[in-house]
Tab-separated table of C-alpha atoms in Angstrom:
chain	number	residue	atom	x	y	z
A	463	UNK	CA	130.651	36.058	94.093
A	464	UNK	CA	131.574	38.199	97.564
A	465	UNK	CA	133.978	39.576	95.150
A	466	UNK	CA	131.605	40.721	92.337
A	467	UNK	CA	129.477	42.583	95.441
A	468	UNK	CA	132.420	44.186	96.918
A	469	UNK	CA	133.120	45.574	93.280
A	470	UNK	CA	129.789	46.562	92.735
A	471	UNK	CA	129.261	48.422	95.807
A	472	UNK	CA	131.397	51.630	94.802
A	473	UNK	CA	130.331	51.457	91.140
A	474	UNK	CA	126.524	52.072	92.678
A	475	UNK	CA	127.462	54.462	95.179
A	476	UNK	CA	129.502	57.080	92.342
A	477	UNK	CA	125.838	56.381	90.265
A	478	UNK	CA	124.021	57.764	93.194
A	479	UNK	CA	126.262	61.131	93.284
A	480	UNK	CA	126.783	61.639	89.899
A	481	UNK	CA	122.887	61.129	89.509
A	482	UNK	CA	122.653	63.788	92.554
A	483	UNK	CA	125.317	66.312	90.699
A	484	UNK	CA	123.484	66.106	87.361
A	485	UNK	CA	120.320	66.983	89.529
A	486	UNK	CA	122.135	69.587	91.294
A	487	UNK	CA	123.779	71.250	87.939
A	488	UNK	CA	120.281	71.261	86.147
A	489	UNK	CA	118.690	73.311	89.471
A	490	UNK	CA	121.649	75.665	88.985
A	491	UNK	CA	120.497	76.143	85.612
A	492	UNK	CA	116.729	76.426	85.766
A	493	UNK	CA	117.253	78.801	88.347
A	494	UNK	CA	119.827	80.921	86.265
A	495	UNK	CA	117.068	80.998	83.953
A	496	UNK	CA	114.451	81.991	86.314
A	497	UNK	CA	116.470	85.087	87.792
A	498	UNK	CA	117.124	86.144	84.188
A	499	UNK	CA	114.011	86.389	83.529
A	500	UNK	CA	112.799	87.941	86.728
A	501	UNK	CA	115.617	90.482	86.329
A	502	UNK	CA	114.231	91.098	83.093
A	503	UNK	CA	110.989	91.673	84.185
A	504	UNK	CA	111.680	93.724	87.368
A	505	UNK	CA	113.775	96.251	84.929
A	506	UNK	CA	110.743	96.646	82.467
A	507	UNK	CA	108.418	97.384	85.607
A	508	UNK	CA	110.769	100.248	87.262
A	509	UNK	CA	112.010	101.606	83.719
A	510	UNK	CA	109.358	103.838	83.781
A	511	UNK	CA	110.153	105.427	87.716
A	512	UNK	CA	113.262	105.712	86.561
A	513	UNK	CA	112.546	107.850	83.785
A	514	UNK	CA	110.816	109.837	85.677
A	515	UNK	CA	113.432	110.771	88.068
A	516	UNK	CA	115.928	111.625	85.377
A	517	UNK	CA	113.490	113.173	83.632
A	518	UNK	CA	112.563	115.526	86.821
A	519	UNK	CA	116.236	116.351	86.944
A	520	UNK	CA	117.456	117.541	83.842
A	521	UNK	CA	117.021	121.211	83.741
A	522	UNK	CA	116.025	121.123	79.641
A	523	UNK	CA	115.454	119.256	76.372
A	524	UNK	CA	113.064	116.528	75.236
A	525	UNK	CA	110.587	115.005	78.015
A	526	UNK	CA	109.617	112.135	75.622
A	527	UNK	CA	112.526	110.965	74.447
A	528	UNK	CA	113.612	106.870	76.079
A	529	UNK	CA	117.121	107.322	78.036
A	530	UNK	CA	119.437	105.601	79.931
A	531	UNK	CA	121.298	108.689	81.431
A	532	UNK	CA	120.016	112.364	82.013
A	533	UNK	CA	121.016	115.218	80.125
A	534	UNK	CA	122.412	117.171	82.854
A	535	UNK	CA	121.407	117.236	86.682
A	536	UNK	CA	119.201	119.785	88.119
A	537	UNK	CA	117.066	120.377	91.482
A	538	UNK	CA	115.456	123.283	89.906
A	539	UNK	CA	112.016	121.333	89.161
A	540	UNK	CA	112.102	120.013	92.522
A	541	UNK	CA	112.699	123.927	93.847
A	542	UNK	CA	109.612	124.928	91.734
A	543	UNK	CA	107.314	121.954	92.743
A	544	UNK	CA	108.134	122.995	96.462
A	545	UNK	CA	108.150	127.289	96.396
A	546	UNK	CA	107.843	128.317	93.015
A	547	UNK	CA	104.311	127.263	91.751
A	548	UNK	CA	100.715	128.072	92.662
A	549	UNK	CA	99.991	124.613	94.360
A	550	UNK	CA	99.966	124.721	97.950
A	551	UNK	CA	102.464	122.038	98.101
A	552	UNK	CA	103.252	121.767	101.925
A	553	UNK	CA	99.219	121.898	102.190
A	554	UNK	CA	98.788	118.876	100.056
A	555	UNK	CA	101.102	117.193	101.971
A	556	UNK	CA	99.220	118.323	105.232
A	557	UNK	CA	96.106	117.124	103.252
A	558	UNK	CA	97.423	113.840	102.618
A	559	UNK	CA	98.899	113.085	106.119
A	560	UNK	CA	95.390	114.372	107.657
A	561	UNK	CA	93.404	112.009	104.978
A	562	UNK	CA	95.830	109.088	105.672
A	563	UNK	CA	95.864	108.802	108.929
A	564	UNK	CA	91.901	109.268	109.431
A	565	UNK	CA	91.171	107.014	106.952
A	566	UNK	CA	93.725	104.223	108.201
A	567	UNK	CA	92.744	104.700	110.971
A	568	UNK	CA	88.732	104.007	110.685
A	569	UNK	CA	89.195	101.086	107.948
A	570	UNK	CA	91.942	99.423	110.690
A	571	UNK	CA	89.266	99.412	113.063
A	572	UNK	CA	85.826	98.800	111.401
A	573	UNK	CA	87.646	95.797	109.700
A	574	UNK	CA	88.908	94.247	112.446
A	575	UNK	CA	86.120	94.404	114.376
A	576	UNK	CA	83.995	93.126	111.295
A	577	UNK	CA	86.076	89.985	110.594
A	578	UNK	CA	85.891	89.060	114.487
A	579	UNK	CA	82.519	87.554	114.805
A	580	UNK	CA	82.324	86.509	111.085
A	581	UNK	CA	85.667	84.320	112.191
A	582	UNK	CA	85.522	83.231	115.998
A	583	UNK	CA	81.457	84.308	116.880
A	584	UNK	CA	78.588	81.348	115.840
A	585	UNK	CA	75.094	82.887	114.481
A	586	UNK	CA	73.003	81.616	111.879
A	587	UNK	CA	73.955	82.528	108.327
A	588	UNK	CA	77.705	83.629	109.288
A	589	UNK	CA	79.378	82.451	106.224
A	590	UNK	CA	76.165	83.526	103.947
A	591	UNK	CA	76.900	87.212	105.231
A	592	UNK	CA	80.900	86.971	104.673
A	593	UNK	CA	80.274	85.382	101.154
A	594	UNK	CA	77.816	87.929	100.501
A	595	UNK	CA	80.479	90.615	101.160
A	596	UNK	CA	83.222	88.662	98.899
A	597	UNK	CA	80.938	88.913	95.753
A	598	UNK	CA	80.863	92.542	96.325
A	599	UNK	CA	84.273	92.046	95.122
A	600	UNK	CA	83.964	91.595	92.021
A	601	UNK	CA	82.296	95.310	91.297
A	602	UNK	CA	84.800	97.605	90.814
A	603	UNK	CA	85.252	100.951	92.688
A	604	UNK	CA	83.822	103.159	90.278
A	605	UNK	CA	80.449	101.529	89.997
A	606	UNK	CA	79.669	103.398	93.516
A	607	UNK	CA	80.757	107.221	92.646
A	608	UNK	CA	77.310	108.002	91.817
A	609	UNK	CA	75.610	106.196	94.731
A	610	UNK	CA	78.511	107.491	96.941
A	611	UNK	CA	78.528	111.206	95.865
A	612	UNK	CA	74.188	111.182	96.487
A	613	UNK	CA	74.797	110.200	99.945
A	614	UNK	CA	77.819	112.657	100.563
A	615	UNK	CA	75.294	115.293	99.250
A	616	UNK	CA	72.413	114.494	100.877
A	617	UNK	CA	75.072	113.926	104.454
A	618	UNK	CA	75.692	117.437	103.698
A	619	UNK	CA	79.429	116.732	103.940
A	620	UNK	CA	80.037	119.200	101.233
A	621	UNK	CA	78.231	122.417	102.713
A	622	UNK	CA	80.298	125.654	102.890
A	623	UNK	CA	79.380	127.288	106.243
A	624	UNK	CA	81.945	127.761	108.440
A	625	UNK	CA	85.712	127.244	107.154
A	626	UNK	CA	87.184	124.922	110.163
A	627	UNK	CA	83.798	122.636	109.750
A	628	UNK	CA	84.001	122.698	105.903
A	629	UNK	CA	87.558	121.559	106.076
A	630	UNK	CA	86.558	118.567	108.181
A	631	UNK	CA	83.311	117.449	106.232
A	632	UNK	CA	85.262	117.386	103.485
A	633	UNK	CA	88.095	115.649	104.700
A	634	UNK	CA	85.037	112.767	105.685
A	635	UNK	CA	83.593	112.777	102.229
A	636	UNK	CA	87.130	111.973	100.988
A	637	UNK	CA	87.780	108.911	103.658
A	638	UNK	CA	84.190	108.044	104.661
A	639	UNK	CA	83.475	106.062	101.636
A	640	UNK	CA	86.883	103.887	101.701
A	641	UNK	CA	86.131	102.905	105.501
A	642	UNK	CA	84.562	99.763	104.535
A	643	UNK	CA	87.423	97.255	102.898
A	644	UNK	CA	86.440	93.813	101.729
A	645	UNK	CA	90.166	93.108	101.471
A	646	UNK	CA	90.909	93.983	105.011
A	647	UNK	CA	87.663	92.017	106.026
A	648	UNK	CA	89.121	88.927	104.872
A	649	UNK	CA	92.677	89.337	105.258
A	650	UNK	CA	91.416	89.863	109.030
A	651	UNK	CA	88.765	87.332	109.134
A	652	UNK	CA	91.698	84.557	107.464
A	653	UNK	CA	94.457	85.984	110.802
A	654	UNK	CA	91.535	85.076	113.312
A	655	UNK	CA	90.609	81.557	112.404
A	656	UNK	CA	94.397	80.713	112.736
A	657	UNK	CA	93.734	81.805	116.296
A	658	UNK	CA	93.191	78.846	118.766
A	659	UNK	CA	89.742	78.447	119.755
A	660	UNK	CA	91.001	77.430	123.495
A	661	UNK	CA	92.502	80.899	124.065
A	662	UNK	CA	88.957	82.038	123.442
A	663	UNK	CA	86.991	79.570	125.284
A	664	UNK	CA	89.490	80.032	127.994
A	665	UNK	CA	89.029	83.802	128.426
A	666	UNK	CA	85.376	83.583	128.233
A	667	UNK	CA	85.495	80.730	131.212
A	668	UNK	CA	87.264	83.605	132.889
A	669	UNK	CA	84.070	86.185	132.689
A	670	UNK	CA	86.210	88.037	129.767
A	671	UNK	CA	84.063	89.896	127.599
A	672	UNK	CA	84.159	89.903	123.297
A	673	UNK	CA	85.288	93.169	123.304
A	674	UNK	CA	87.924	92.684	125.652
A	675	UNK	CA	88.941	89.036	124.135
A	676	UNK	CA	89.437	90.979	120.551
A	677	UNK	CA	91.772	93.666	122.458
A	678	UNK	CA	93.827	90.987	124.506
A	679	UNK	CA	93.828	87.936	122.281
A	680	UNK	CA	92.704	88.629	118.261
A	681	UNK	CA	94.792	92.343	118.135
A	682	UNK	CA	97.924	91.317	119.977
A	683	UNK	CA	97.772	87.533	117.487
A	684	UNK	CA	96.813	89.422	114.298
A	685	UNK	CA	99.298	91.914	114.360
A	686	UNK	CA	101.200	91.221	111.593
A	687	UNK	CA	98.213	90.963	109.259
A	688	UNK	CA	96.953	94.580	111.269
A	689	UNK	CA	100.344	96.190	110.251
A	690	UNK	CA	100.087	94.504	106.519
A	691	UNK	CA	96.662	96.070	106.148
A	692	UNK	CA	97.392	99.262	107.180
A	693	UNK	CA	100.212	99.496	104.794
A	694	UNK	CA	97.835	98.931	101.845
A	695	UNK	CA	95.152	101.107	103.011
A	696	UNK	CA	98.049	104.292	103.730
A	697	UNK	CA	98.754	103.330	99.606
A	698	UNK	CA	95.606	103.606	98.661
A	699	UNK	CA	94.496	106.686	100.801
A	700	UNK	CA	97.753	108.546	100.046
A	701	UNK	CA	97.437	107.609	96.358
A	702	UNK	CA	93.294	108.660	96.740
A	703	UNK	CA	92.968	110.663	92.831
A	704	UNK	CA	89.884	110.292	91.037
A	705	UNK	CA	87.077	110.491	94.584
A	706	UNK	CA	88.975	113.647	95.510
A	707	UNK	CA	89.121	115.417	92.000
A	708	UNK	CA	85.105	114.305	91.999
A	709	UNK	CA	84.480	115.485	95.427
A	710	UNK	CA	86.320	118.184	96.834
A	711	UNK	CA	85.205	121.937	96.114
A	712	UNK	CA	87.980	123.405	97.122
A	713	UNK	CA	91.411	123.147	95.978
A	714	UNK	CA	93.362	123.739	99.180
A	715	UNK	CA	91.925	120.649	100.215
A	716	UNK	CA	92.761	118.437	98.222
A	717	UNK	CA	95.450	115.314	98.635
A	718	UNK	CA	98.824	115.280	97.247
A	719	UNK	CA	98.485	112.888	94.093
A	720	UNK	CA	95.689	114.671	93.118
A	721	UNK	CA	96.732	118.117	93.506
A	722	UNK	CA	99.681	117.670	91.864
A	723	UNK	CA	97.208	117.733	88.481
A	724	UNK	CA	96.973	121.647	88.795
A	725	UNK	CA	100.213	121.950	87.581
A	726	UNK	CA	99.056	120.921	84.462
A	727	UNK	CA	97.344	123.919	82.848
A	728	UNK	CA	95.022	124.428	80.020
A	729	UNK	CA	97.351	126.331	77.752
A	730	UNK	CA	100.677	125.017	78.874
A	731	UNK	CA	101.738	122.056	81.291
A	732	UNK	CA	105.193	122.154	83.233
A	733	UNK	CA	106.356	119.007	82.625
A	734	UNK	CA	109.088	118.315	84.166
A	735	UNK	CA	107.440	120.001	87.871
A	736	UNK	CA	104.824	117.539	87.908
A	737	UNK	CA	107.159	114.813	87.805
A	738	UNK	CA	109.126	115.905	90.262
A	739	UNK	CA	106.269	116.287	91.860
A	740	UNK	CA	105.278	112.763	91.036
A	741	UNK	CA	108.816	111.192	92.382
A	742	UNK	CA	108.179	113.172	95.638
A	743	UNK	CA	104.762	111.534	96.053
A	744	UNK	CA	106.423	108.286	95.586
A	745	UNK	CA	108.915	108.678	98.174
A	746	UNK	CA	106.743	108.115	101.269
A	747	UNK	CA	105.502	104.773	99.968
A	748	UNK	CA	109.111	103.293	99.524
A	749	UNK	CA	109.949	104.654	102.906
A	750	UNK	CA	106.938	102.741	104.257
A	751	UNK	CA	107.666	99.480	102.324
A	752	UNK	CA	111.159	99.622	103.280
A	753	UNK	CA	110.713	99.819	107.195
A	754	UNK	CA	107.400	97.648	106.684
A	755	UNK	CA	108.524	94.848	104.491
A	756	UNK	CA	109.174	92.365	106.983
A	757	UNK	CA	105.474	93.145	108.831
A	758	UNK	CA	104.498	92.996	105.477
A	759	UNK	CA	105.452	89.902	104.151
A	760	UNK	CA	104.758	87.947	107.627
A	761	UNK	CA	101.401	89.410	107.980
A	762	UNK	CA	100.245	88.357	104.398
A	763	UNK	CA	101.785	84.965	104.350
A	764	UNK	CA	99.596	84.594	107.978
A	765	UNK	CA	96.331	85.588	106.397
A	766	UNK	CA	96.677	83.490	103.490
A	767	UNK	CA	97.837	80.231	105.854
A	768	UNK	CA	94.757	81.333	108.321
Protein backbone atom coordinates (compact mmCIF):
# COMPACT_ATOMS: atom_id res chain seq x y z
CA UNK A 1 0.00 0.00 0.00
CA UNK A 2 2.98 2.74 1.07
CA UNK A 3 4.15 1.56 -2.21
CA UNK A 4 1.06 2.30 -4.39
CA UNK A 5 1.23 6.11 -2.63
CA UNK A 6 4.80 6.59 -3.27
CA UNK A 7 3.95 5.69 -7.02
CA UNK A 8 1.12 7.77 -7.16
CA UNK A 9 2.62 10.81 -5.84
CA UNK A 10 4.69 11.78 -9.10
CA UNK A 11 1.97 10.52 -11.46
CA UNK A 12 -0.33 13.48 -9.68
CA UNK A 13 2.25 15.96 -9.50
CA UNK A 14 3.21 15.72 -13.75
CA UNK A 15 -1.05 16.00 -13.93
CA UNK A 16 -0.82 19.21 -12.09
CA UNK A 17 1.91 20.75 -14.65
CA UNK A 18 0.82 19.37 -17.63
CA UNK A 19 -2.76 20.66 -16.60
CA UNK A 20 -0.85 24.15 -15.86
CA UNK A 21 1.09 23.97 -19.48
CA UNK A 22 -2.12 23.19 -21.38
CA UNK A 23 -3.51 26.33 -19.45
CA UNK A 24 -0.51 28.23 -20.18
CA UNK A 25 -0.36 27.22 -24.14
CA UNK A 26 -4.17 28.08 -24.58
CA UNK A 27 -3.40 31.88 -22.90
CA UNK A 28 -0.59 32.04 -25.47
CA UNK A 29 -3.08 31.45 -27.99
CA UNK A 30 -6.11 33.52 -27.06
CA UNK A 31 -3.84 36.22 -26.70
CA UNK A 32 -2.19 35.68 -30.22
CA UNK A 33 -5.61 36.01 -31.28
CA UNK A 34 -6.43 39.06 -29.42
CA UNK A 35 -3.27 41.12 -30.72
CA UNK A 36 -4.22 40.00 -34.24
CA UNK A 37 -7.10 41.37 -34.06
CA UNK A 38 -6.19 44.55 -32.28
CA UNK A 39 -3.41 44.96 -34.86
CA UNK A 40 -6.00 44.64 -37.30
CA UNK A 41 -8.06 47.10 -35.98
CA UNK A 42 -5.44 49.75 -35.01
CA UNK A 43 -4.26 49.59 -38.92
CA UNK A 44 -7.91 50.22 -40.22
CA UNK A 45 -8.16 53.29 -37.70
CA UNK A 46 -4.70 55.09 -38.80
CA UNK A 47 -5.05 53.95 -42.61
CA UNK A 48 -6.72 56.93 -43.22
CA UNK A 49 -3.76 59.51 -41.44
CA UNK A 50 -1.64 57.74 -43.29
CA UNK A 51 -3.08 58.46 -46.49
CA UNK A 52 -3.14 61.63 -45.82
CA UNK A 53 0.45 62.17 -45.27
CA UNK A 54 1.44 60.43 -48.47
CA UNK A 55 -1.09 61.98 -50.07
CA UNK A 56 0.25 65.63 -48.86
CA UNK A 57 3.59 64.57 -50.23
CA UNK A 58 3.39 63.51 -53.60
CA UNK A 59 3.85 66.46 -55.79
CA UNK A 60 1.00 65.03 -58.55
CA UNK A 61 -1.51 62.43 -59.73
CA UNK A 62 -4.73 60.98 -58.30
CA UNK A 63 -5.82 62.24 -54.64
CA UNK A 64 -8.48 59.46 -54.45
CA UNK A 65 -6.89 56.66 -55.38
CA UNK A 66 -6.16 53.77 -51.96
CA UNK A 67 -2.15 53.32 -51.69
CA UNK A 68 0.30 51.77 -49.83
CA UNK A 69 3.33 53.90 -51.06
CA UNK A 70 3.42 57.55 -52.51
CA UNK A 71 4.02 58.40 -55.92
CA UNK A 72 6.99 60.44 -55.42
CA UNK A 73 8.02 62.68 -52.32
CA UNK A 74 7.47 66.30 -52.21
CA UNK A 75 7.46 69.26 -49.48
CA UNK A 76 6.03 71.53 -52.00
CA UNK A 77 2.31 71.34 -50.48
CA UNK A 78 3.70 71.80 -47.18
CA UNK A 79 5.78 75.08 -48.71
CA UNK A 80 2.40 76.36 -50.09
CA UNK A 81 0.25 75.64 -46.93
CA UNK A 82 3.00 77.71 -44.98
CA UNK A 83 4.00 80.93 -47.64
CA UNK A 84 2.35 80.34 -50.72
CA UNK A 85 -1.49 80.65 -50.10
CA UNK A 86 -3.87 83.38 -48.97
CA UNK A 87 -4.48 81.86 -45.41
CA UNK A 88 -2.73 83.55 -42.77
CA UNK A 89 -1.20 80.40 -41.68
CA UNK A 90 1.26 81.53 -38.85
CA UNK A 91 -1.97 83.66 -37.68
CA UNK A 92 -4.09 80.62 -37.34
CA UNK A 93 -1.62 79.10 -35.49
CA UNK A 94 -1.35 82.30 -33.23
CA UNK A 95 -5.21 81.98 -33.17
CA UNK A 96 -5.20 78.59 -32.00
CA UNK A 97 -2.44 78.88 -29.30
CA UNK A 98 -4.33 82.20 -28.01
CA UNK A 99 -7.87 80.15 -28.07
CA UNK A 100 -6.19 77.10 -26.41
CA UNK A 101 -4.65 78.32 -23.80
CA UNK A 102 -7.62 80.78 -22.67
CA UNK A 103 -9.98 78.30 -22.97
CA UNK A 104 -7.89 75.53 -21.01
CA UNK A 105 -7.25 77.60 -18.96
CA UNK A 106 -10.93 78.85 -17.71
CA UNK A 107 -12.57 75.19 -18.11
CA UNK A 108 -9.33 73.85 -15.77
CA UNK A 109 -10.42 76.17 -13.28
CA UNK A 110 -14.27 76.59 -13.25
CA UNK A 111 -14.28 72.69 -13.19
CA UNK A 112 -12.26 72.14 -10.52
CA UNK A 113 -13.63 74.44 -8.43
CA UNK A 114 -17.22 73.11 -9.41
CA UNK A 115 -16.56 69.42 -8.58
CA UNK A 116 -15.04 70.55 -5.05
CA UNK A 117 -18.08 71.14 -3.02
CA UNK A 118 -20.30 68.78 -5.12
CA UNK A 119 -17.48 66.03 -3.84
CA UNK A 120 -16.01 66.97 -0.29
CA UNK A 121 -18.74 70.11 0.79
CA UNK A 122 -22.36 68.76 2.55
CA UNK A 123 -25.59 70.98 1.52
CA UNK A 124 -28.92 69.84 0.88
CA UNK A 125 -29.63 68.50 -2.59
CA UNK A 126 -25.75 67.99 -3.52
CA UNK A 127 -26.11 64.93 -5.54
CA UNK A 128 -29.66 66.25 -7.06
CA UNK A 129 -27.54 69.27 -8.52
CA UNK A 130 -24.51 66.95 -9.85
CA UNK A 131 -27.12 64.47 -11.36
CA UNK A 132 -28.90 67.27 -12.75
CA UNK A 133 -25.70 68.34 -14.58
CA UNK A 134 -24.96 64.55 -15.82
CA UNK A 135 -28.35 64.42 -17.73
CA UNK A 136 -27.27 67.46 -19.48
CA UNK A 137 -25.10 64.93 -20.98
CA UNK A 138 -26.98 63.35 -22.95
CA UNK A 139 -27.85 66.64 -25.31
CA UNK A 140 -25.43 66.98 -27.72
CA UNK A 141 -23.34 70.14 -28.46
CA UNK A 142 -25.18 71.42 -31.23
CA UNK A 143 -28.55 71.65 -29.57
CA UNK A 144 -27.04 75.01 -27.86
CA UNK A 145 -25.64 77.01 -31.11
CA UNK A 146 -28.75 78.87 -31.30
CA UNK A 147 -29.20 79.60 -27.57
CA UNK A 148 -25.37 80.20 -27.46
CA UNK A 149 -24.99 82.53 -30.52
CA UNK A 150 -28.35 84.84 -28.90
CA UNK A 151 -26.39 85.36 -25.87
CA UNK A 152 -22.96 86.06 -27.69
CA UNK A 153 -25.09 88.67 -29.61
CA UNK A 154 -26.91 90.16 -27.15
CA UNK A 155 -23.07 90.07 -24.81
CA UNK A 156 -22.08 92.10 -27.67
CA UNK A 157 -18.99 89.90 -28.04
CA UNK A 158 -19.21 90.28 -31.73
CA UNK A 159 -19.24 94.23 -32.09
CA UNK A 160 -16.64 95.79 -34.46
CA UNK A 161 -15.39 98.96 -32.69
CA UNK A 162 -12.05 99.09 -32.00
CA UNK A 163 -9.63 96.33 -33.64
CA UNK A 164 -7.49 95.22 -30.36
CA UNK A 165 -11.08 94.90 -28.40
CA UNK A 166 -12.77 93.14 -31.38
CA UNK A 167 -9.97 90.66 -31.49
CA UNK A 168 -10.50 89.81 -27.84
CA UNK A 169 -14.44 89.63 -27.77
CA UNK A 170 -14.15 87.43 -30.31
CA UNK A 171 -11.60 85.31 -29.09
CA UNK A 172 -14.37 85.01 -25.80
CA UNK A 173 -17.27 84.16 -28.02
CA UNK A 174 -15.09 81.32 -29.40
CA UNK A 175 -13.98 79.88 -25.71
CA UNK A 176 -16.71 81.37 -23.49
CA UNK A 177 -19.26 78.86 -24.37
CA UNK A 178 -16.88 75.62 -23.90
CA UNK A 179 -15.90 76.93 -20.25
CA UNK A 180 -18.44 74.85 -18.66
CA UNK A 181 -17.43 70.86 -19.12
CA UNK A 182 -19.65 68.20 -17.66
CA UNK A 183 -16.81 65.78 -18.40
CA UNK A 184 -14.25 67.67 -16.47
CA UNK A 185 -16.96 68.17 -13.66
CA UNK A 186 -17.03 64.62 -13.04
CA UNK A 187 -13.76 63.42 -13.93
CA UNK A 188 -12.86 66.10 -11.08
CA UNK A 189 -15.64 65.48 -8.78
CA UNK A 190 -14.65 61.24 -9.12
CA UNK A 191 -10.37 62.51 -8.20
CA UNK A 192 -11.82 64.32 -5.00
CA UNK A 193 -13.88 61.69 -3.31
CA UNK A 194 -10.74 59.40 -3.54
CA UNK A 195 -9.30 62.13 -1.35
CA UNK A 196 -9.26 61.25 2.44
CA UNK A 197 -11.78 63.02 4.33
CA UNK A 198 -9.14 63.32 7.42
CA UNK A 199 -6.78 65.50 5.35
CA UNK A 200 -9.79 67.76 5.13
CA UNK A 201 -11.13 67.64 8.52
CA UNK A 202 -7.60 68.02 9.62
CA UNK A 203 -6.88 71.29 7.78
CA UNK A 204 -10.10 72.77 8.73
CA UNK A 205 -9.23 71.88 12.66
CA UNK A 206 -6.24 73.97 11.72
CA UNK A 207 -8.41 77.36 10.84
CA UNK A 208 -7.59 76.44 6.96
CA UNK A 209 -10.00 77.90 4.77
CA UNK A 210 -12.01 75.94 1.51
CA UNK A 211 -10.28 77.89 -0.76
CA UNK A 212 -7.04 77.32 0.61
CA UNK A 213 -7.79 73.39 1.41
CA UNK A 214 -8.65 73.03 -2.59
CA UNK A 215 -5.12 74.81 -3.40
CA UNK A 216 -3.04 72.72 -0.77
CA UNK A 217 -4.85 69.41 -0.60
CA UNK A 218 -7.58 68.68 -3.74
CA UNK A 219 -5.00 70.45 -6.63
CA UNK A 220 -1.72 69.01 -5.45
CA UNK A 221 -3.96 65.10 -4.99
CA UNK A 222 -5.87 65.56 -8.28
CA UNK A 223 -3.15 66.30 -10.39
CA UNK A 224 -3.07 63.64 -12.55
CA UNK A 225 -6.77 63.82 -13.36
CA UNK A 226 -5.99 68.06 -13.71
CA UNK A 227 -3.25 67.22 -16.34
CA UNK A 228 -5.68 64.39 -18.06
CA UNK A 229 -8.37 67.04 -18.39
CA UNK A 230 -6.49 69.57 -19.74
CA UNK A 231 -5.22 67.35 -22.41
CA UNK A 232 -8.79 66.73 -23.66
CA UNK A 233 -9.96 70.17 -23.40
CA UNK A 234 -6.41 71.54 -25.55
CA UNK A 235 -8.06 68.63 -28.25
CA UNK A 236 -11.10 69.91 -28.30
CA UNK A 237 -10.25 73.73 -28.27
CA UNK A 238 -7.44 73.26 -30.81
CA UNK A 239 -9.72 71.05 -32.93
CA UNK A 240 -12.77 73.99 -32.20
CA UNK A 241 -14.46 73.92 -36.26
CA UNK A 242 -18.02 74.30 -36.57
CA UNK A 243 -18.60 77.36 -33.29
CA UNK A 244 -15.80 79.27 -35.01
CA UNK A 245 -16.96 78.98 -38.76
CA UNK A 246 -20.61 80.04 -37.03
CA UNK A 247 -19.18 82.76 -35.01
CA UNK A 248 -16.31 84.56 -36.07
CA UNK A 249 -16.70 87.62 -38.59
CA UNK A 250 -13.52 87.87 -39.45
CA UNK A 251 -11.26 85.53 -41.05
CA UNK A 252 -7.92 86.49 -39.52
CA UNK A 253 -9.36 85.29 -36.49
CA UNK A 254 -10.16 82.32 -36.87
CA UNK A 255 -8.44 78.86 -35.37
CA UNK A 256 -6.29 76.62 -37.28
CA UNK A 257 -8.68 73.55 -38.11
CA UNK A 258 -11.08 75.80 -39.19
CA UNK A 259 -9.19 78.09 -41.26
CA UNK A 260 -7.62 75.62 -42.99
CA UNK A 261 -11.32 75.33 -44.92
CA UNK A 262 -10.43 78.55 -47.00
CA UNK A 263 -8.23 76.70 -48.94
CA UNK A 264 -10.96 75.08 -50.36
CA UNK A 265 -12.47 77.44 -52.94
CA UNK A 266 -15.68 77.67 -54.76
CA UNK A 267 -14.37 77.00 -58.23
CA UNK A 268 -11.34 74.92 -57.46
CA UNK A 269 -9.98 73.25 -54.13
CA UNK A 270 -6.11 72.56 -53.64
CA UNK A 271 -6.18 69.34 -52.49
CA UNK A 272 -3.30 68.21 -51.63
CA UNK A 273 -2.48 71.93 -49.44
CA UNK A 274 -5.25 71.32 -47.23
CA UNK A 275 -3.99 68.09 -46.27
CA UNK A 276 -0.88 69.09 -45.60
CA UNK A 277 -2.41 71.44 -43.89
CA UNK A 278 -4.49 68.87 -42.11
CA UNK A 279 -1.23 66.60 -41.08
CA UNK A 280 0.29 69.86 -39.66
CA UNK A 281 -2.77 70.42 -37.46
CA UNK A 282 -2.38 66.96 -36.28
CA UNK A 283 1.07 67.24 -35.23
CA UNK A 284 0.61 69.22 -31.99
CA UNK A 285 -1.86 66.69 -30.62
CA UNK A 286 0.60 63.66 -31.00
CA UNK A 287 3.27 65.81 -29.51
CA UNK A 288 0.94 66.38 -26.54
CA UNK A 289 -0.16 62.70 -26.21
CA UNK A 290 3.27 61.58 -26.50
CA UNK A 291 4.85 63.69 -23.56
CA UNK A 292 1.29 63.38 -21.76
CA UNK A 293 0.50 59.75 -22.00
CA UNK A 294 1.67 58.67 -18.80
CA UNK A 295 -0.36 61.84 -16.91
CA UNK A 296 -2.84 60.69 -19.08
CA UNK A 297 -3.42 57.30 -18.46
CA UNK A 298 -2.79 57.70 -14.48
CA UNK A 299 -5.09 60.55 -14.22
CA UNK A 300 -8.05 58.70 -15.97
CA UNK A 301 -7.59 55.38 -14.35
CA UNK A 302 -7.75 57.75 -10.83
CA UNK A 303 -11.03 59.35 -11.76
CA UNK A 304 -12.65 56.30 -12.77
CA UNK A 305 -11.31 54.33 -9.32
CA UNK A 306 -12.43 57.73 -7.33
Amino acid sequence: MLKGAIRERPSAGNTALNLRARKRRRERVANFFAYLVLIAIALIMLYPFYWTVITSLEPTGNIYEAKLLPRGLSLKNYAEVLTGTTVPFWRLILNSLIICTAGVTLTVALAALAAYPLAKMRFPGRDLIFYAILVLMVLPNEAGLIVNYITTIKLGLLQQTNPVLDAIRQYAAVVLPGVASIVGLFLLRQAYLGVPLELIEAARIDGAKELTIWRRIMLPLALPTIVAFSILEFVAYWNSFLWARIMLPDKNLMPLSAGLLELSGTFSTNSRAVMAGAVITVLPILVIFAFGQRYFMKGIEGAVKG
